[in-house]
Amino acid sequence: MKRFKILAVAAGLTVAVLATSAFTVTGSAANKNHSKVSVSGFAVVELFTSEGCSSCPPADELVSRIQKEDADKPVYILAFHVDYWNRLGWKDPFSSADYSKRQNQYANWLNLQSVYTPQIVVNGHKEFVGSEEGTLRNAITAGLRAAPAGGLTLNAQNTAGHIAVQYKAEGAGKNTTLLLALVQKNGQTKVQRGENGGRTLSHVQIVRNLQSVALNTGGTGTANIALPNGFSAAGCEVIGFVQNNGTGAILAAAKSGFDIGTSK
């Protein structure tokens, strides 16, 4: 785990290293119990990671396993590649300053003294080291068992240069925002420099664009998500979630695939 002090939220992050070792909790009992969860809610799993961080690959591998195991459950994985590691020898091609700012916002919401990688936040209110398997499984189980505070439906269509998303949010209430993430399901990079230099890293659920949508009183509408330059929509999906602006708690979530053949 690599930890970074927050010097100014609006300005972003300054790299100040306090290194501790990340660890992984495994156990067949945890896996068995996780597979028997009675589902009524959902789990939005946000991983903050970087190809420049040597502690991050185990967390990437963990969420990849979770993705396969929970393919039939409302578990929504979002991998945000932060950009503050880029200055240390390797520029992560999936990184964005916007994702660093989002992690910084969680530090405010959750009263953290610093941010770090790999970090996971589940449903906007529980955070921990991203490679802690037992903690992640327990947090997902808790989210799946909890009654959701709202509802969300999405319908995404691939059109010329963007993804058009029809949405309907129920029970969102005031002081909430709909966030729509364009997610690349798989990616791989041969890292040339930095802490992971010489390694080929695989990723899942890579966020390529994140858009905020102000909800009207009816909670319905259509939003357009721009496609990055030179980006193919094949192998992608849209994940949306409704988040409280004051606390960070996530009230509802959903996802939608789209037919790449509808592009025109």
PDB file of N, CA and C in Angstrom, residues 227-232:
ATOM      1  N   LEU A 227     -17.056   9.559 -26.225  1.00  0.00           N
ATOM      2  CA  LEU A 227     -16.047   8.515 -26.361  1.00  0.00           C
ATOM      3  C   LEU A 227     -14.676   9.165 -26.485  1.00  0.00           C
ATOM      4  N   PRO A 228     -13.666   8.670 -25.776  1.00  0.00           N
ATOM      5  CA  PRO A 228     -12.308   9.214 -25.929  1.00  0.00           C
ATOM      6  C   PRO A 228     -11.841   9.100 -27.373  1.00  0.00           C
ATOM      7  N   ASN A 229     -10.952   9.991 -27.792  1.00  0.00           N
ATOM      8  CA  ASN A 229     -10.430   9.969 -29.151  1.00  0.00           C
ATOM      9  C   ASN A 229      -9.795   8.625 -29.473  1.00  0.00           C
ATOM     10  N   GLY A 230     -10.177   8.068 -30.619  1.00  0.00           N
ATOM     11  CA  GLY A 230      -9.616   6.803 -31.051  1.00  0.00           C
ATOM     12  C   GLY A 230     -10.093   5.609 -30.261  1.00  0.00           C
ATOM     13  N   PHE A 231     -11.129   5.782 -29.461  1.00  0.00           N
ATOM     14  CA  PHE A 231     -11.605   4.721 -28.565  1.00  0.00           C
ATOM     15  C   PHE A 231     -12.702   3.917 -29.239  1.00  0.00           C
ATOM     16  N   SER A 232     -12.629   2.596 -29.119  1.00  0.00           N
ATOM     17  CA  SER A 232     -13.668   1.727 -29.640  1.00  0.00           C
ATOM     18  C   SER A 232     -14.604   1.333 -28.513  1.00  0.00           C
TER      19      SER A 232
END
